CSV table of C-alpha atoms and ligand atoms in Angstrom, one decimal:
chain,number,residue,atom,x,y,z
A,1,UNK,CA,96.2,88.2,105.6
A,2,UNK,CA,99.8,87.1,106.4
A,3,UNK,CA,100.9,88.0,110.2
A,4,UNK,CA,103.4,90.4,110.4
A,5,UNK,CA,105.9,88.9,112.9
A,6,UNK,CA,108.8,91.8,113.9
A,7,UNK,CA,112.5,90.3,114.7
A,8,UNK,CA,115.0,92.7,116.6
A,9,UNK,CA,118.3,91.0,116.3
A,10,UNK,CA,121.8,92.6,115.3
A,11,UNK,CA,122.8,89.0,114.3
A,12,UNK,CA,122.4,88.4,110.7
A,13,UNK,CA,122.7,84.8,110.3
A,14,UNK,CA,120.5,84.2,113.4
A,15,UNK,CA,117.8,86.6,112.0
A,16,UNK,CA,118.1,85.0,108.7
A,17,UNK,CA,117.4,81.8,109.7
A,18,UNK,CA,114.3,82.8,111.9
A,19,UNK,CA,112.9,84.8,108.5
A,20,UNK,CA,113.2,82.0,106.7
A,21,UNK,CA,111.6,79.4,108.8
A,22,UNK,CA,108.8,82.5,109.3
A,23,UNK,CA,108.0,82.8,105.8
A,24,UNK,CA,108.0,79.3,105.5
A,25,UNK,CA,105.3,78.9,107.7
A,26,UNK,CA,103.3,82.1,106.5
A,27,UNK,CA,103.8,84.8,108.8
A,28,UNK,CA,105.7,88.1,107.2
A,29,UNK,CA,108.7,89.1,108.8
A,30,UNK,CA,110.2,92.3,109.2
A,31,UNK,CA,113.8,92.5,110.7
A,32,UNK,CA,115.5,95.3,112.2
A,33,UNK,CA,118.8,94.9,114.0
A,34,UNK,CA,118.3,98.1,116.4
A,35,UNK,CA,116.0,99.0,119.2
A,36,UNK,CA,115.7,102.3,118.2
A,37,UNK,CA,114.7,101.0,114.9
A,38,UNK,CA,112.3,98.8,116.1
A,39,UNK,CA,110.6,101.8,118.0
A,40,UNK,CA,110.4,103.6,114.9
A,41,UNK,CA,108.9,100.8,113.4
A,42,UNK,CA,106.0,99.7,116.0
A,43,UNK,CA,105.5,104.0,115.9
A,44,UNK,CA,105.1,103.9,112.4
A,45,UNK,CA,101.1,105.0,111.5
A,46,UNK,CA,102.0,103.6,108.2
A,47,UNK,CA,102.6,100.0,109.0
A,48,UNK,CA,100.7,97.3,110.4
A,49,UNK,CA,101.4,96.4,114.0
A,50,UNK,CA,103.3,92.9,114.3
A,51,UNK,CA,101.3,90.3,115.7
A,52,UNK,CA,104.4,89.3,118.1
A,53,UNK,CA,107.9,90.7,118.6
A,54,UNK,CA,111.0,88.4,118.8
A,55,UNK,CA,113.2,90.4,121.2
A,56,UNK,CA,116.7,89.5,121.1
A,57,UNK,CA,118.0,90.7,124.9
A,58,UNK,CA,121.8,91.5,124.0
A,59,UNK,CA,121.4,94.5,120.7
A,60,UNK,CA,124.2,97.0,120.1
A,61,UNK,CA,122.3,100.4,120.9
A,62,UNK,CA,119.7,99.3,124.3
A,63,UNK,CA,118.8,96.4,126.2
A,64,UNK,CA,116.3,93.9,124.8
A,65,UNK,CA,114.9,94.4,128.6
A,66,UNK,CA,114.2,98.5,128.1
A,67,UNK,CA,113.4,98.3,124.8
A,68,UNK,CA,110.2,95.9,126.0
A,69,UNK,CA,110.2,98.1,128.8
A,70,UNK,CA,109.7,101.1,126.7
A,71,UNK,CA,107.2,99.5,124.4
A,72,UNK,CA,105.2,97.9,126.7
A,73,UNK,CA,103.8,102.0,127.5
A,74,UNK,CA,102.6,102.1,124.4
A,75,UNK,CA,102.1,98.3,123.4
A,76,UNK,CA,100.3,94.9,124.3
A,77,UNK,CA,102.1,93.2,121.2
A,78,UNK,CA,103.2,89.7,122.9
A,79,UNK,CA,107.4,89.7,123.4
A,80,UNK,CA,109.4,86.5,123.0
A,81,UNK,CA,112.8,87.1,124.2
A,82,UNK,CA,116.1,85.5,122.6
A,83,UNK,CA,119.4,85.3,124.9
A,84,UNK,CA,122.6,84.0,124.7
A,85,UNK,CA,122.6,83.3,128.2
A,86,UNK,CA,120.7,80.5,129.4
A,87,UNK,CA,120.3,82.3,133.2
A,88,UNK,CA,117.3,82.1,135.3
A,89,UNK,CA,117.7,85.5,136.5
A,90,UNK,CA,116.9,86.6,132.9
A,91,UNK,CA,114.2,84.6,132.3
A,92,UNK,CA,112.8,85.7,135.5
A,93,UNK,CA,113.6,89.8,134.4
A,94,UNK,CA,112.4,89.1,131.2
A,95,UNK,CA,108.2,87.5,132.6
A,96,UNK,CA,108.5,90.4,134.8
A,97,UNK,CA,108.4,93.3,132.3
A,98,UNK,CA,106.4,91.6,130.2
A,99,UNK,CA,107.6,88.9,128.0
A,100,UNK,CA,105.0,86.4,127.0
A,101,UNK,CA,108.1,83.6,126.6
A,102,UNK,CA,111.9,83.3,126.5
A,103,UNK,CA,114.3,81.0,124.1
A,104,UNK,CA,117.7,80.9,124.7
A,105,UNK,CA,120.4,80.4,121.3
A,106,UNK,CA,121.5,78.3,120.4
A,107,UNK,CA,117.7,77.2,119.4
A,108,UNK,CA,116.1,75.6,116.5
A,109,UNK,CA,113.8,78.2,114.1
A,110,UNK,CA,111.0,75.5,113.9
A,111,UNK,CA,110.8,75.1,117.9
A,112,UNK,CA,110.5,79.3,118.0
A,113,UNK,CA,108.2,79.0,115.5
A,114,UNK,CA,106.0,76.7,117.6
A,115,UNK,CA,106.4,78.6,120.7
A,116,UNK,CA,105.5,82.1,118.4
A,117,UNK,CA,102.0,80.0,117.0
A,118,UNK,CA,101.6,78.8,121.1
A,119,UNK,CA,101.7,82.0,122.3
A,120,UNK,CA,99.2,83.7,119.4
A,121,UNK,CA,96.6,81.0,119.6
A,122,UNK,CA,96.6,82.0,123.8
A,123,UNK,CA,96.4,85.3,123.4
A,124,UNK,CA,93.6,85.2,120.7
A,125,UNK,CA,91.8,82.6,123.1
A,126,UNK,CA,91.7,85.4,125.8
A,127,UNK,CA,90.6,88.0,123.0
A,128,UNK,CA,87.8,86.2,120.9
A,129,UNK,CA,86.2,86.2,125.1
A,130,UNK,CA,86.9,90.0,125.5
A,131,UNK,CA,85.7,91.3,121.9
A,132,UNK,CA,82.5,89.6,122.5
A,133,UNK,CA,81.5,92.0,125.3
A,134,UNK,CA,83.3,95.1,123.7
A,135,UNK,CA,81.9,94.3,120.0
A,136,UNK,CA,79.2,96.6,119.9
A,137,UNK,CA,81.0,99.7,120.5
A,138,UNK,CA,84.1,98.8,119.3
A,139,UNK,CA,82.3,98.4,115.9
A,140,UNK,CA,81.7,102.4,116.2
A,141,UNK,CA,85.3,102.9,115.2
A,142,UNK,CA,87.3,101.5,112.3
A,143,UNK,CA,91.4,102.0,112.6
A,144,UNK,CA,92.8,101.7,109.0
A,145,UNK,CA,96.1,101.4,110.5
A,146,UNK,CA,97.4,101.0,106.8
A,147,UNK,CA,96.2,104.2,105.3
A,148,UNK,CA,96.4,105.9,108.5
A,149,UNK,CA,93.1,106.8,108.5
A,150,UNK,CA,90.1,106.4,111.5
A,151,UNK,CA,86.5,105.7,110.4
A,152,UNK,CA,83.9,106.8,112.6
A,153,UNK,CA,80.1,105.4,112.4
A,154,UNK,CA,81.5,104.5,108.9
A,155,UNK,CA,82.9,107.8,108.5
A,156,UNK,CA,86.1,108.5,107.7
A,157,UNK,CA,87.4,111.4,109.8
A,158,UNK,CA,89.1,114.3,108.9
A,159,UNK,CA,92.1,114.1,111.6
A,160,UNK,CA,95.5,116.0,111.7
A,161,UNK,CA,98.6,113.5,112.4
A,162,UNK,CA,98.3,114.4,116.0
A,163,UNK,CA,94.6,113.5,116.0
A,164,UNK,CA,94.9,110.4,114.3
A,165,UNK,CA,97.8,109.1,116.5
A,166,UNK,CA,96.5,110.2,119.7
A,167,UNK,CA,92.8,108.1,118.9
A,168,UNK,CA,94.8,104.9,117.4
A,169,UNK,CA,96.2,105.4,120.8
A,170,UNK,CA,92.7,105.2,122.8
A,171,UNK,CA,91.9,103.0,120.5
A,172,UNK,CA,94.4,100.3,120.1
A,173,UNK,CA,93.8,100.1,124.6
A,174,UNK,CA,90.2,100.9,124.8
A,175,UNK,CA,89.1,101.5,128.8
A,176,UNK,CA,92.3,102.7,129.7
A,177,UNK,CA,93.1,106.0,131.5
A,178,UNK,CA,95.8,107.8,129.7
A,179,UNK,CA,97.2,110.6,131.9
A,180,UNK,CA,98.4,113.9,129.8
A,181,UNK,CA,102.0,112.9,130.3
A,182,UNK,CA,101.6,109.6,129.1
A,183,UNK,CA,99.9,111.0,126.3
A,184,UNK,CA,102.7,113.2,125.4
A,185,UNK,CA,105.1,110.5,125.1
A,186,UNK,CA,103.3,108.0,123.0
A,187,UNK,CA,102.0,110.3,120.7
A,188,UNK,CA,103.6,113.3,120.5
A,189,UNK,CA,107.3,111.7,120.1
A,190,UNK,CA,108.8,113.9,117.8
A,191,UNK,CA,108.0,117.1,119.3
A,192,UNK,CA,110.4,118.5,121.9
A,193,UNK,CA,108.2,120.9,123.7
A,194,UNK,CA,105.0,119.7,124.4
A,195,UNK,CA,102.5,121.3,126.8
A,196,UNK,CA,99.6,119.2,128.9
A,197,UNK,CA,97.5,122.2,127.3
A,198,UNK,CA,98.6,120.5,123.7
A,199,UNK,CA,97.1,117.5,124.7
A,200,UNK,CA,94.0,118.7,126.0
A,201,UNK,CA,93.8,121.3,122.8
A,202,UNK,CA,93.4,118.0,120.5
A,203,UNK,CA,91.2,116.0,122.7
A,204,UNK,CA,88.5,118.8,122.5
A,205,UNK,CA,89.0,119.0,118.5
A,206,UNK,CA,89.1,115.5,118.3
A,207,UNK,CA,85.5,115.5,120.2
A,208,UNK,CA,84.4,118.3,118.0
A,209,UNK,CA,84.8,115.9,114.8
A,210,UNK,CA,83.4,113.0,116.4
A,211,UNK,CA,80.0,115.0,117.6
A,212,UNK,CA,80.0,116.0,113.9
A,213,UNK,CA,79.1,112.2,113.4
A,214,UNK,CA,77.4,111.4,116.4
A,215,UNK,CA,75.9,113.9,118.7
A,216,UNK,CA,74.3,111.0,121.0
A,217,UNK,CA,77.6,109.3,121.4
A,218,UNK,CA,80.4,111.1,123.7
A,219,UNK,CA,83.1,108.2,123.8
A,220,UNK,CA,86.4,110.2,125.0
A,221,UNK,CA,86.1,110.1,128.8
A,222,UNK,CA,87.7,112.7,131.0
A,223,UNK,CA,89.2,111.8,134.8
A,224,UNK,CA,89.5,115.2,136.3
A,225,UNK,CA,92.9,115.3,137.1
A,226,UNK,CA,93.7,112.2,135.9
A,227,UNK,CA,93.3,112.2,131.7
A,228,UNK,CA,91.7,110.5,129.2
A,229,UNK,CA,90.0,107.4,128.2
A,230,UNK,CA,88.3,106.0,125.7
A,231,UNK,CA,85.0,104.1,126.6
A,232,UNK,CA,83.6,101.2,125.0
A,233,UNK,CA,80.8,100.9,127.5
B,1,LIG,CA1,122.8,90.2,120.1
C-alpha cells in the first residue's frame, strides 16, 4: 500500500512541486497549509497515519517548531523540517524537538524525496529489531486505523469513540506510561471539561471488554499515581 506522506506548507507552488515529485515516486500525499489543520488531520481516527511529515517551519497560524512540539505528545511520526532560512540555530532547534532532518528552500523535490526514503528506510531498520521482541503480544491487538475499529484476540471490540481513541493511543506507544493528564489531552481533545475520574471511568470499561475476550490476559497496566500503560510483555 502507497505511504501516506503529510506536507504542512502555506506555499502553494512549493507544496505542489513536493506532491508531484511524491506521487511520482509512489508515496500519497496529503497537503494542508495550516498547523491546526495538520493536528486535525494526524487526530483524525479516520485516516491513516502519514509515514513522515514535511514540516515547513514558517506557516501563517503556529510555528513549524510548536506544531512538532505539540505532536510529538502524541506522535513518533518522523518530521523533516523546511525553512527559508538557512540558520544553524534552526537546524539545531529543529533536532532538539524532534526533527528526524532539516532542508532549507530553495531545494530540489528529488533531493527531499531522497532524504524522506533515507530517513524511512532508518527508522524501519530500528523497527523490524524492536517488533521482533514485541511480536508476540503485539499480535493480541489489531488497530484498523481505517475503519476505526480495534480487534482483540481476533475480535473486534465493541468500543465507544473515547475507548477506541484512548487504546489506539496505548497502542500506537506500547510500554509507555501515560499519566491521566496526558491522557486527557491526546484523547479527549474536543471536550472542554474533562475529569482524571473520566479517564479512569474508561480505562476500567475498556478492561471490562477486553476480559470479555481474554480473562488470562490483563494488558492495561496501572502506576499508582502515575497512570497507565499498555504492556506488551
Ligand atoms: Ca511558509
Amino acid at each position: 500500500m502507497s505511504r501516506t506522506i503529510l506536507i504542512v506548507e502555506d506555499e502553494k507552488a512549493i507544496a505542489d512541486t513536493l506532491a508531484y515529485a511524491l506521487a511520482t515516486d509512489g508515496f500519497t500525499p496529503h497537503h494542508v497549509t495550516l498547523a491546526q489543520a495538520a493536528l486535525d488531520f494526524l487526530h483524525s481516527p479516520d485516516v491513516q497515519t502519514p509515514a513522515l511529515i514535511v514540516l515547513d517551519v514558517g506557516l501563517p497560524d503556529m510555528n513549524g517548531f510548536e506544531l512538532c512540539r505539540r505532536l510529538r505528545q502524541f506522535s513518533n511520526t518522523p518530521v523533516i523540517f523546511l525553512t527559508a532560512r538557512n540558520d544553524e540555530i534552526d537546524r539545531i532547534v529543529g533536532l532538539e524537538i524532534g526533527a528526524d532532518d532539516y532542508v532549507s528552500k530553495p531545494f530540489s523535490p528529488r533531493e527531499l524525496v531522497a532524504r524522506i526514503r533515507a530517513v524511512l528506510r532508518r527508522l524501519e531498520a530500528g523497527q523490524s529489531a524492536a517488533a521482533n521482541v514485541a511480536n508476540e503480544k503485539k499480535s493480541s491487538f489489531e488497530l484498523r486505523a481505517d475503519e476505526a475499529r480495534i480487534a482483540y484476540y481476533g475480535q473486534i471490540l465493541a468500543l465507544t469513540r473515547y475507548e477506541y481513541l484512548l487504546l489506539k493511543t496505548f497502542i500506537d506507544r506500547p510500554q509507555q506510561l501515560f499519566s491521566r493528564a496526558q491522557l486527557m489531552d491526546l484523547v479527549w481533545t474536543d471536550a472542554s471539561d474533562t475529569l482524571e475520574r473520566t479517564v479512569d471511568a474508561h480505562i476500567k470499561s475498556l478492561r471490562a471488554k477486553l476480559r470479555l475476550i481474554n480473562e488470562q490476559d490483563d494488558p492495561i497496566q496501572t502506576h499508582r499515581g502515575m497512570g497507565y500503560s499498555l504492556s506488551l510483555s
